[in-house]
Every structure is written in structure tokens, then in C-alpha cells.
Coordinates of N, CA, C and O in Angstrom, one line a residue:
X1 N 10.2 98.5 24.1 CA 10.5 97.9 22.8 C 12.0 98.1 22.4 O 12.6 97.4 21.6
X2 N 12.4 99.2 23.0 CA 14.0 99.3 22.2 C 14.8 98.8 23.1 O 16.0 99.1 23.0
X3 N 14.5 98.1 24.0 CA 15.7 96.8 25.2 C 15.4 96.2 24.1 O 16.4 96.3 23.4
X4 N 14.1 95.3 23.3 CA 14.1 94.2 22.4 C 14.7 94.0 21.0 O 14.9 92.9 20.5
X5 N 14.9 95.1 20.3 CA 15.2 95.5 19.2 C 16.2 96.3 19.2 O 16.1 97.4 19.6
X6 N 17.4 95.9 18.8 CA 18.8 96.5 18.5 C 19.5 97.2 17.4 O 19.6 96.4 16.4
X7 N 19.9 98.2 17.2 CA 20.3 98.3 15.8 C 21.3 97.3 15.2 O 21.6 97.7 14.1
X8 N 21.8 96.5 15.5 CA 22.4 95.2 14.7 C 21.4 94.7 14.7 O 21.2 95.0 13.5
X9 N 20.3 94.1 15.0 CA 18.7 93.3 14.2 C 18.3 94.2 13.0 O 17.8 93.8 12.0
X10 N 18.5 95.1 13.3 CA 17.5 96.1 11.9 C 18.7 96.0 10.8 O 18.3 95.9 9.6
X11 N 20.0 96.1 11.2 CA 20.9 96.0 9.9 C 20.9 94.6 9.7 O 20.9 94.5 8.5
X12 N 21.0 93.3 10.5 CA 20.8 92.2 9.6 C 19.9 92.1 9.0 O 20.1 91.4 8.1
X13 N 18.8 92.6 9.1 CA 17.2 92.5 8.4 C 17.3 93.3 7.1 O 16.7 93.1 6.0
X14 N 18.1 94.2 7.4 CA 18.4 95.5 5.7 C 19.5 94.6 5.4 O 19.0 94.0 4.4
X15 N 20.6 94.2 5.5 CA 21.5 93.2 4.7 C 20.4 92.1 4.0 O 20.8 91.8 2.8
X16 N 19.0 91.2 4.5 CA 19.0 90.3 4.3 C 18.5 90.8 2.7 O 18.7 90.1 1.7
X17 N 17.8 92.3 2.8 CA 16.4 92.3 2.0 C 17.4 92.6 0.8 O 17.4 91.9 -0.2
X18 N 18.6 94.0 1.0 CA 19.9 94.2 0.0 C 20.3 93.3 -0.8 O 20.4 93.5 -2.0
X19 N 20.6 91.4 -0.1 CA 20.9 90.4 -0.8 C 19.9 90.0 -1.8 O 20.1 89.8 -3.0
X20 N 18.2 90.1 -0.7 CA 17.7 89.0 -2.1 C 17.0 90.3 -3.2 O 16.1 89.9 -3.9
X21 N 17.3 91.6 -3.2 CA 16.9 92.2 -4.1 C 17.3 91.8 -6.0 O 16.6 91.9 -7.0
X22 N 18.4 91.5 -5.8 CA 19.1 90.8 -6.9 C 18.5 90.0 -7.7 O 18.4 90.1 -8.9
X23 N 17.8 88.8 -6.7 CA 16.6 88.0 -7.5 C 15.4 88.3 -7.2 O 14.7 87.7 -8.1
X24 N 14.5 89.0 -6.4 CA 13.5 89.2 -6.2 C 12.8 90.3 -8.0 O 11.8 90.0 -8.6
X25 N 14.1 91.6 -8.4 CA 13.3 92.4 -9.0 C 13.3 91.6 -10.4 O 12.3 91.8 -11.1
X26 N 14.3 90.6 -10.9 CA 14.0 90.0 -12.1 C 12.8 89.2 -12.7 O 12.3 89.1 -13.8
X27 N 12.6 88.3 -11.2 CA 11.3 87.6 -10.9 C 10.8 88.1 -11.1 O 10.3 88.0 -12.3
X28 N 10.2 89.5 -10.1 CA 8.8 90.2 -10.8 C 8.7 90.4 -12.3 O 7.9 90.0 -13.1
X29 N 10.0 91.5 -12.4 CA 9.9 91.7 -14.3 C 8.9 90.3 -15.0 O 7.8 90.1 -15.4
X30 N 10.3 89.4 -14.7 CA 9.6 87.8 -15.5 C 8.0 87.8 -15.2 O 7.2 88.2 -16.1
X31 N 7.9 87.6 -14.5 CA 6.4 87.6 -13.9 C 5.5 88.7 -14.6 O 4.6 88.3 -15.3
X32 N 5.8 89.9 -14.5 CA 4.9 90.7 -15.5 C 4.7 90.4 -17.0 O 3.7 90.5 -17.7
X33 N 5.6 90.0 -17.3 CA 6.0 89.8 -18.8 C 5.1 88.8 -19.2 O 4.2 89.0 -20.0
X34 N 5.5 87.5 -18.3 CA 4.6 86.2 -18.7 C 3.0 86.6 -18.5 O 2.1 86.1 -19.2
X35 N 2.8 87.4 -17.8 CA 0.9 87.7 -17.8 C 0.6 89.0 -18.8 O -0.6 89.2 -19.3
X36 N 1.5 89.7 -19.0 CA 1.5 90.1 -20.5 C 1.3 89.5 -21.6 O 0.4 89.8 -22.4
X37 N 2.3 88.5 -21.6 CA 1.8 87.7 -22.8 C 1.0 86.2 -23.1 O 0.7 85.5 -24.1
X38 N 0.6 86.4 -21.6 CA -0.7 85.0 -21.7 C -2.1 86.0 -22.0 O -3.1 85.6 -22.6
X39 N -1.8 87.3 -21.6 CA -3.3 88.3 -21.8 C -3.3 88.8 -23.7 O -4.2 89.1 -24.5
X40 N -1.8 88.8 -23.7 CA -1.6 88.6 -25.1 C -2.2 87.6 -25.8 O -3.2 88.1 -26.4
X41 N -2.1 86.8 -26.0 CA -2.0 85.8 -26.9 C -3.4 85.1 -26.4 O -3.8 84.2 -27.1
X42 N -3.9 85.6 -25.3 CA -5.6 85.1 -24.5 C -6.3 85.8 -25.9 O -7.0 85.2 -26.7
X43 N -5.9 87.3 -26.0 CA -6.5 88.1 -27.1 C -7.0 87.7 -28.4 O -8.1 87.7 -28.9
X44 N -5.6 87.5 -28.9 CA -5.6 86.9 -30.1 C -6.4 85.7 -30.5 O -7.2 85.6 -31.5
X45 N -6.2 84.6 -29.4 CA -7.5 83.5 -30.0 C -8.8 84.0 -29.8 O -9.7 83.2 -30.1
X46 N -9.2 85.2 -29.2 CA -10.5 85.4 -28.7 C -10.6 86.2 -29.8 O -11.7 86.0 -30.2
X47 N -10.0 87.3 -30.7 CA -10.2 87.9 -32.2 C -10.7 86.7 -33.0 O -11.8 86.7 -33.6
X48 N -9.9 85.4 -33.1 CA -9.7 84.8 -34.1 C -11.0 83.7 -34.2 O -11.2 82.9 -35.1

């Protein structure tokens, strides 16, 4: 396995993940937030 796998493959693969961290963690946030407040406001018409 280590003839097939080089340490320049494992550092382009950690550069690739470094780049899209940037937009990946805001997504999520967004993403939490929005099912926060659809379970939110799911709530509210189900009190009302």
C-alpha cells in the first residue's frame, strides 16, 4: 500500500479539505439554524 499512496497524495487531499473548510462550516451553521427555526415556528402553529 505505501508503493500506491505517497505523501504528496495525502497533502493534496489535506490542502483540498483546508480549502473547502471555509464554506463547508457556514453551511452547516446555516443548516442548523434553518431546522431550528422550521422546529420553531413548526411549534408555534401547533400551540396556536
Amino acid at each position: 500500500m505505501s508503493e500506491v499512496v505517497t505523501s504528496a497524495m495525502l497533502n493534496g487531499v489535506l490542502d483540498e479539505i483546508v480549502a473547502l473548510l471555509p464554506v463547508c462550516i457556514p453551511v452547516m451553521v446555516s443548516f442548523i439554524g434553518l431546522r431550528k427555526a422550521i422546529a420553531f415556528v413548526r411549534s408555534i402553529l401547533q400551540s396556536a
